[in-house]
Amino acid sequence: MLKIGLTGGIGSGKTSVTNLFAELGVTIIDMDILAREVVLPGQPALRDIKKTFGEQICDKNDELNRKKLRDIIFAEPDKRQQLEAIIHPRIREQAQAVINKLNTPYCIIVIPLLFETGRQDTIDRILLVDTSIEAQIQRTMARDSISEDYVKNIIATQVDRQTRLKHADDIINNTGEISDLKAQIKHLHKHYLELSRKNNPNS
Ligand code: ATP
């Protein structure tokens, strides 16, 4: 199974791109969604988080209080490592469980912070959704009704555009109209099907 790691900065168009791949029947595995699922009430990761951060990290309904958790790991950086040690293996496990059940030539794994958290060795190729910083700011402000400074601060915490461009295997140019995406995605889809056939000539 060919595994494509899709990444890109905030508001670059990852969701818009994955929606189009999904229309072509491609399975999308979103690491952000899995990250939320592994800490739902009753999950082993939540139990471990409570052991490390105390029962008060959850609200009365046993739901993880994300704001409290964010404040703690912001104030104590080594707590972030403890949190990651709890959730990352579970996220990878869940992703692998989905992959094991697939019977398709390739899948796309959305890893927004792929460069920030270190390339995953399970990924065969990196697909980057690229756009200008100005477009990232304008589109995210419009989508989330937030200020320019807020978006700029998030962009500042992410890896820079040049680094992403340098390390990507494939690039989707999303600097233009949203309607420009379709043709690029069709072309990549064909390319990935060919690659997976080359990897598995008997399939
Ligand atoms: P995040 O990292 O915040 O989850 P994302 O990378 O998934 O964002 P999208 O949500 O796909 O980005 O796109 C951000 C916003 O910009 C959305 O409202 C989307 O509809 C819009 N958008 C995406 N591409 C274009 C484009 N080429 N032209 C105009 N608007 C666009």
Tab-separated table of N, CA, C and O in Angstrom, residues 7-90:
chain	number	residue	atom	x	y	z
A	7	THR	N	0.623	17.350	3.598
A	7	THR	CA	0.857	18.397	4.592
A	7	THR	C	0.725	19.776	3.962
A	7	THR	O	0.521	19.906	2.747
A	8	GLY	N	0.852	20.798	4.775
A	8	GLY	CA	0.716	22.189	4.313
A	8	GLY	C	0.375	23.049	5.512
A	8	GLY	O	-0.156	22.551	6.507
A	9	GLY	N	0.689	24.325	5.423
A	9	GLY	CA	0.465	25.236	6.554
A	9	GLY	C	-1.013	25.486	6.807
A	9	GLY	O	-1.877	25.016	6.053
A	10	ILE	N	-1.293	26.244	7.859
A	10	ILE	CA	-2.680	26.572	8.194
A	10	ILE	C	-3.335	27.284	6.993
A	10	ILE	O	-2.732	28.148	6.370
A	11	GLY	N	-4.547	26.843	6.692
A	11	GLY	CA	-5.319	27.490	5.625
A	11	GLY	C	-4.739	27.339	4.230
A	11	GLY	O	-5.124	28.061	3.305
A	12	SER	N	-3.834	26.373	4.051
A	12	SER	CA	-3.206	26.226	2.724
A	12	SER	C	-4.150	25.540	1.740
A	12	SER	O	-3.977	25.668	0.517
A	13	GLY	N	-5.128	24.781	2.267
A	13	GLY	CA	-6.093	24.108	1.380
A	13	GLY	C	-6.087	22.594	1.512
A	13	GLY	O	-6.562	21.901	0.618
A	14	LYS	N	-5.571	22.080	2.621
A	14	LYS	CA	-5.487	20.613	2.792
A	14	LYS	C	-6.865	19.961	2.714
A	14	LYS	O	-7.043	18.944	2.047
A	15	THR	N	-7.844	20.556	3.407
A	15	THR	CA	-9.186	19.962	3.415
A	15	THR	C	-9.805	20.038	2.019
A	15	THR	O	-10.412	19.063	1.548
A	16	SER	N	-9.625	21.166	1.356
A	16	SER	CA	-10.169	21.319	-0.005
A	16	SER	C	-9.571	20.248	-0.913
A	16	SER	O	-10.275	19.653	-1.739
A	17	VAL	N	-8.280	19.975	-0.750
A	17	VAL	CA	-7.598	18.980	-1.579
A	17	VAL	C	-8.065	17.561	-1.230
A	17	VAL	O	-8.392	16.770	-2.117
A	18	THR	N	-8.146	17.256	0.059
A	18	THR	CA	-8.534	15.883	0.433
A	18	THR	C	-9.983	15.599	0.022
A	18	THR	O	-10.312	14.475	-0.345
A	19	ASN	N	-10.840	16.626	0.058
A	19	ASN	CA	-12.221	16.416	-0.393
A	19	ASN	C	-12.243	15.965	-1.850
A	19	ASN	O	-13.020	15.085	-2.235
A	20	LEU	N	-11.364	16.547	-2.657
A	20	LEU	CA	-11.328	16.183	-4.086
A	20	LEU	C	-10.746	14.782	-4.283
A	20	LEU	O	-11.231	14.014	-5.110
A	21	PHE	N	-9.724	14.419	-3.511
A	21	PHE	CA	-9.199	13.050	-3.590
A	21	PHE	C	-10.276	12.054	-3.148
A	21	PHE	O	-10.429	10.992	-3.754
A	22	ALA	N	-11.018	12.407	-2.101
A	22	ALA	CA	-12.062	11.507	-1.604
A	22	ALA	C	-13.126	11.285	-2.677
A	22	ALA	O	-13.653	10.181	-2.822
A	23	GLU	N	-13.419	12.336	-3.441
A	23	GLU	CA	-14.398	12.193	-4.551
A	23	GLU	C	-13.937	11.157	-5.576
A	23	GLU	O	-14.746	10.555	-6.268
A	24	LEU	N	-12.600	10.973	-5.664
A	24	LEU	CA	-12.059	9.974	-6.604
A	24	LEU	C	-11.981	8.589	-5.965
A	24	LEU	O	-11.439	7.660	-6.543
A	25	GLY	N	-12.464	8.479	-4.730
A	25	GLY	CA	-12.508	7.180	-4.056
A	25	GLY	C	-11.260	6.872	-3.226
A	25	GLY	O	-11.080	5.737	-2.781
A	26	VAL	N	-10.415	7.878	-3.029
A	26	VAL	CA	-9.179	7.657	-2.263
A	26	VAL	C	-9.489	7.717	-0.764
A	26	VAL	O	-10.242	8.595	-0.315
A	27	THR	N	-8.924	6.792	-0.003
A	27	THR	CA	-9.128	6.813	1.460
A	27	THR	C	-8.235	7.875	2.085
A	27	THR	O	-7.044	7.952	1.803
A	28	ILE	N	-8.857	8.684	2.943
A	28	ILE	CA	-8.125	9.750	3.625
A	28	ILE	C	-8.060	9.402	5.112
A	28	ILE	O	-9.095	9.136	5.740
A	29	ILE	N	-6.859	9.397	5.652
A	29	ILE	CA	-6.686	9.169	7.091
A	29	ILE	C	-6.158	10.475	7.679
A	29	ILE	O	-5.092	10.942	7.280
A	30	ASP	N	-6.939	11.073	8.570
A	30	ASP	CA	-6.566	12.390	9.089
A	30	ASP	C	-6.023	12.254	10.508
A	30	ASP	O	-6.750	11.890	11.432
A	31	MET	N	-4.731	12.546	10.679
A	31	MET	CA	-4.096	12.369	11.990
A	31	MET	C	-4.706	13.291	13.060
A	31	MET	O	-4.718	12.936	14.229
A	32	ASP	N	-5.212	14.471	12.647
A	32	ASP	CA	-5.840	15.368	13.624
A	32	ASP	C	-7.138	14.762	14.155
A	32	ASP	O	-7.450	14.876	15.343
A	33	ILE	N	-7.884	14.106	13.260
A	33	ILE	CA	-9.142	13.469	13.696
A	33	ILE	C	-8.810	12.296	14.627
A	33	ILE	O	-9.414	12.151	15.695
A	34	LEU	N	-7.812	11.490	14.250
A	34	LEU	CA	-7.421	10.359	15.110
A	34	LEU	C	-6.951	10.862	16.473
A	34	LEU	O	-7.238	10.255	17.501
A	35	ALA	N	-6.236	11.998	16.465
A	35	ALA	CA	-5.719	12.554	17.732
A	35	ALA	C	-6.873	12.917	18.674
A	35	ALA	O	-6.763	12.781	19.892
A	36	ARG	N	-7.977	13.360	18.086
A	36	ARG	CA	-9.145	13.677	18.934
A	36	ARG	C	-9.831	12.396	19.398
A	36	ARG	O	-10.301	12.303	20.523
A	37	GLU	N	-9.855	11.396	18.525
A	37	GLU	CA	-10.564	10.153	18.868
A	37	GLU	C	-9.862	9.366	19.979
A	37	GLU	O	-10.517	8.760	20.820
A	38	VAL	N	-8.512	9.371	19.968
A	38	VAL	CA	-7.818	8.531	20.955
A	38	VAL	C	-7.937	9.067	22.385
A	38	VAL	O	-7.596	8.357	23.322
A	39	VAL	N	-8.409	10.317	22.534
A	39	VAL	CA	-8.568	10.837	23.902
A	39	VAL	C	-10.039	10.990	24.293
A	39	VAL	O	-10.363	11.713	25.237
A	40	LEU	N	-10.917	10.304	23.597
A	40	LEU	CA	-12.339	10.337	23.980
A	40	LEU	C	-12.528	9.601	25.307
A	40	LEU	O	-11.708	8.738	25.666
A	41	PRO	N	-13.599	9.926	26.045
A	41	PRO	CA	-13.830	9.255	27.330
A	41	PRO	C	-13.773	7.734	27.177
A	41	PRO	O	-14.309	7.178	26.210
A	42	GLY	N	-13.093	7.084	28.111
A	42	GLY	CA	-13.022	5.616	28.104
A	42	GLY	C	-11.805	5.084	27.356
A	42	GLY	O	-11.474	3.906	27.491
A	43	GLN	N	-11.139	5.914	26.570
A	43	GLN	CA	-9.978	5.436	25.811
A	43	GLN	C	-8.754	5.299	26.734
A	43	GLN	O	-8.570	6.117	27.652
A	44	PRO	N	-7.889	4.300	26.477
A	44	PRO	CA	-6.704	4.109	27.329
A	44	PRO	C	-5.805	5.350	27.398
A	44	PRO	O	-5.225	5.631	28.449
A	45	ALA	N	-5.715	6.104	26.299
A	45	ALA	CA	-4.848	7.295	26.311
A	45	ALA	C	-5.356	8.319	27.328
A	45	ALA	O	-4.559	8.979	28.014
A	46	LEU	N	-6.681	8.442	27.450
A	46	LEU	CA	-7.235	9.412	28.398
A	46	LEU	C	-6.926	8.976	29.833
A	46	LEU	O	-6.609	9.805	30.692
A	47	ARG	N	-6.998	7.668	30.047
A	47	ARG	CA	-6.665	7.139	31.372
A	47	ARG	C	-5.217	7.507	31.725
A	47	ARG	O	-4.923	7.981	32.818
A	48	ASP	N	-4.300	7.350	30.770
A	48	ASP	CA	-2.894	7.671	31.018
A	48	ASP	C	-2.670	9.176	31.201
A	48	ASP	O	-1.816	9.596	31.977
A	49	ILE	N	-3.435	9.964	30.461
A	49	ILE	CA	-3.313	11.428	30.602
A	49	ILE	C	-3.731	11.823	32.018
A	49	ILE	O	-3.080	12.643	32.671
A	50	LYS	N	-4.801	11.189	32.524
A	50	LYS	CA	-5.262	11.519	33.887
A	50	LYS	C	-4.214	11.122	34.920
A	50	LYS	O	-4.003	11.822	35.905
A	51	LYS	N	-3.539	9.988	34.669
A	51	LYS	CA	-2.493	9.545	35.600
A	51	LYS	C	-1.353	10.560	35.649
A	51	LYS	O	-0.783	10.837	36.695
A	52	THR	N	-1.009	11.112	34.483
A	52	THR	CA	0.126	12.030	34.389
A	52	THR	C	-0.242	13.454	34.812
A	52	THR	O	0.532	14.133	35.487
A	53	PHE	N	-1.442	13.905	34.411
A	53	PHE	CA	-1.803	15.310	34.619
A	53	PHE	C	-2.828	15.511	35.742
A	53	PHE	O	-3.162	16.632	36.070
A	54	GLY	N	-3.317	14.425	36.317
A	54	GLY	CA	-4.307	14.533	37.389
A	54	GLY	C	-5.729	14.450	36.856
A	54	GLY	O	-5.984	14.818	35.706
A	55	GLU	N	-6.634	13.966	37.727
A	55	GLU	CA	-8.044	13.784	37.322
A	55	GLU	C	-8.682	15.095	36.881
A	55	GLU	O	-9.593	15.112	36.050
A	56	GLN	N	-8.178	16.224	37.439
A	56	GLN	CA	-8.813	17.524	37.145
A	56	GLN	C	-8.575	17.994	35.709
A	56	GLN	O	-9.106	19.016	35.289
A	57	ILE	N	-7.808	17.211	34.938
A	57	ILE	CA	-7.591	17.557	33.527
A	57	ILE	C	-8.858	17.258	32.705
A	57	ILE	O	-8.998	17.710	31.575
A	58	CYS	N	-9.784	16.511	33.323
A	58	CYS	CA	-11.059	16.225	32.655
A	58	CYS	C	-12.191	17.027	33.301
A	58	CYS	O	-12.159	17.325	34.489
A	59	ASP	N	-13.189	17.346	32.488
A	59	ASP	CA	-14.395	17.995	33.017
A	59	ASP	C	-15.270	16.944	33.690
A	59	ASP	O	-14.945	15.756	33.660
A	60	LYS	N	-16.410	17.404	34.244
A	60	LYS	CA	-17.290	16.483	34.992
A	60	LYS	C	-17.757	15.298	34.141
A	60	LYS	O	-17.895	14.187	34.624
A	61	ASN	N	-17.985	15.554	32.854
A	61	ASN	CA	-18.465	14.479	31.970
A	61	ASN	C	-17.328	13.598	31.445
A	61	ASN	O	-17.497	12.877	30.471
A	62	ASP	N	-16.164	13.700	32.071
A	62	ASP	CA	-14.984	12.889	31.726
A	62	ASP	C	-14.373	13.276	30.384
A	62	ASP	O	-13.595	12.519	29.805
A	63	GLU	N	-14.736	14.473	29.895
A	63	GLU	CA	-14.121	14.913	28.635
A	63	GLU	C	-12.850	15.686	28.923
A	63	GLU	O	-12.781	16.469	29.877
A	64	LEU	N	-11.844	15.452	28.083
A	64	LEU	CA	-10.563	16.128	28.252
A	64	LEU	C	-10.749	17.636	28.097
A	64	LEU	O	-11.350	18.097	27.130
A	65	ASN	N	-10.209	18.397	29.078
A	65	ASN	CA	-10.269	19.851	28.981
A	65	ASN	C	-9.025	20.320	28.226
A	65	ASN	O	-7.932	20.434	28.770
A	66	ARG	N	-9.213	20.566	26.938
A	66	ARG	CA	-8.067	20.874	26.070
A	66	ARG	C	-7.379	22.175	26.452
A	66	ARG	O	-6.174	22.318	26.290
A	67	LYS	N	-8.166	23.129	26.934
A	67	LYS	CA	-7.561	24.417	27.279
A	67	LYS	C	-6.607	24.245	28.465
A	67	LYS	O	-5.478	24.731	28.452
A	68	LYS	N	-7.085	23.507	29.485
A	68	LYS	CA	-6.224	23.250	30.663
A	68	LYS	C	-4.934	22.564	30.220
A	68	LYS	O	-3.840	22.901	30.655
A	69	LEU	N	-5.098	21.568	29.338
A	69	LEU	CA	-3.940	20.791	28.883
A	69	LEU	C	-2.965	21.690	28.114
A	69	LEU	O	-1.752	21.647	28.332
A	70	ARG	N	-3.525	22.527	27.248
A	70	ARG	CA	-2.679	23.459	26.464
A	70	ARG	C	-1.905	24.382	27.390
A	70	ARG	O	-0.712	24.616	27.214
A	71	ASP	N	-2.598	24.908	28.422
A	71	ASP	CA	-1.940	25.835	29.363
A	71	ASP	C	-0.799	25.136	30.091
A	71	ASP	O	0.271	25.706	30.290
A	72	ILE	N	-1.008	23.869	30.472
A	72	ILE	CA	0.039	23.131	31.208
A	72	ILE	C	1.253	22.902	30.311
A	72	ILE	O	2.388	23.184	30.714
A	73	ILE	N	1.016	22.423	29.104
A	73	ILE	CA	2.188	22.091	28.265
A	73	ILE	C	2.879	23.351	27.760
A	73	ILE	O	4.058	23.322	27.432
A	74	PHE	N	2.151	24.465	27.747
A	74	PHE	CA	2.779	25.733	27.376
A	74	PHE	C	3.716	26.184	28.495
A	74	PHE	O	4.839	26.628	28.260
A	75	ALA	N	3.269	26.012	29.739
A	75	ALA	CA	4.068	26.451	30.904
A	75	ALA	C	5.203	25.473	31.215
A	75	ALA	O	6.255	25.871	31.712
A	76	GLU	N	4.994	24.186	30.937
A	76	GLU	CA	6.016	23.175	31.263
A	76	GLU	C	6.293	22.321	30.019
A	76	GLU	O	5.641	21.289	29.821
A	77	PRO	N	7.287	22.728	29.234
A	77	PRO	CA	7.530	22.037	27.958
A	77	PRO	C	7.793	20.538	28.091
A	77	PRO	O	7.443	19.773	27.181
A	78	ASP	N	8.392	20.077	29.197
A	78	ASP	CA	8.645	18.628	29.284
A	78	ASP	C	7.341	17.834	29.425
A	78	ASP	O	7.284	16.640	29.123
A	79	LYS	N	6.278	18.535	29.857
A	79	LYS	CA	4.965	17.865	29.930
A	79	LYS	C	4.443	17.563	28.518
A	79	LYS	O	3.695	16.636	28.311
A	80	ARG	N	4.847	18.418	27.573
A	80	ARG	CA	4.429	18.175	26.192
A	80	ARG	C	4.974	16.828	25.712
A	80	ARG	O	4.275	16.049	25.086
A	81	GLN	N	6.236	16.574	26.071
A	81	GLN	CA	6.841	15.294	25.662
A	81	GLN	C	6.102	14.122	26.294
A	81	GLN	O	5.883	13.093	25.650
A	82	GLN	N	5.719	14.297	27.553
A	82	GLN	CA	4.982	13.209	28.228
A	82	GLN	C	3.651	12.968	27.524
A	82	GLN	O	3.239	11.827	27.324
A	83	LEU	N	2.994	14.080	27.152
A	83	LEU	CA	1.702	13.955	26.467
A	83	LEU	C	1.886	13.253	25.118
A	83	LEU	O	1.125	12.338	24.772
A	84	GLU	N	2.918	13.671	24.389
A	84	GLU	CA	3.151	13.070	23.069
A	84	GLU	C	3.477	11.581	23.189
A	84	GLU	O	3.068	10.774	22.356
A	85	ALA	N	4.215	11.227	24.254
A	85	ALA	CA	4.563	9.812	24.452
A	85	ALA	C	3.302	8.976	24.717
A	85	ALA	O	3.251	7.787	24.390
A	86	ILE	N	2.281	9.619	25.260
A	86	ILE	CA	1.029	8.897	25.513
A	86	ILE	C	0.208	8.770	24.230
A	86	ILE	O	-0.281	7.697	23.896
A	87	ILE	N	0.072	9.894	23.518
A	87	ILE	CA	-0.896	9.839	22.403
A	87	ILE	C	-0.311	9.413	21.057
A	87	ILE	O	-0.992	8.745	20.286
A	88	HIS	N	0.944	9.754	20.777
A	88	HIS	CA	1.470	9.446	19.434
A	88	HIS	C	1.444	7.957	19.078
A	88	HIS	O	1.006	7.595	17.978
A	89	PRO	N	1.904	7.057	19.982
A	89	PRO	CA	1.848	5.636	19.610
A	89	PRO	C	0.423	5.174	19.331
A	89	PRO	O	0.191	4.365	18.430
A	90	ARG	N	-0.547	5.730	20.075
A	90	ARG	CA	-1.941	5.313	19.859
A	90	ARG	C	-2.471	5.824	18.525
A	90	ARG	O	-3.240	5.145	17.854
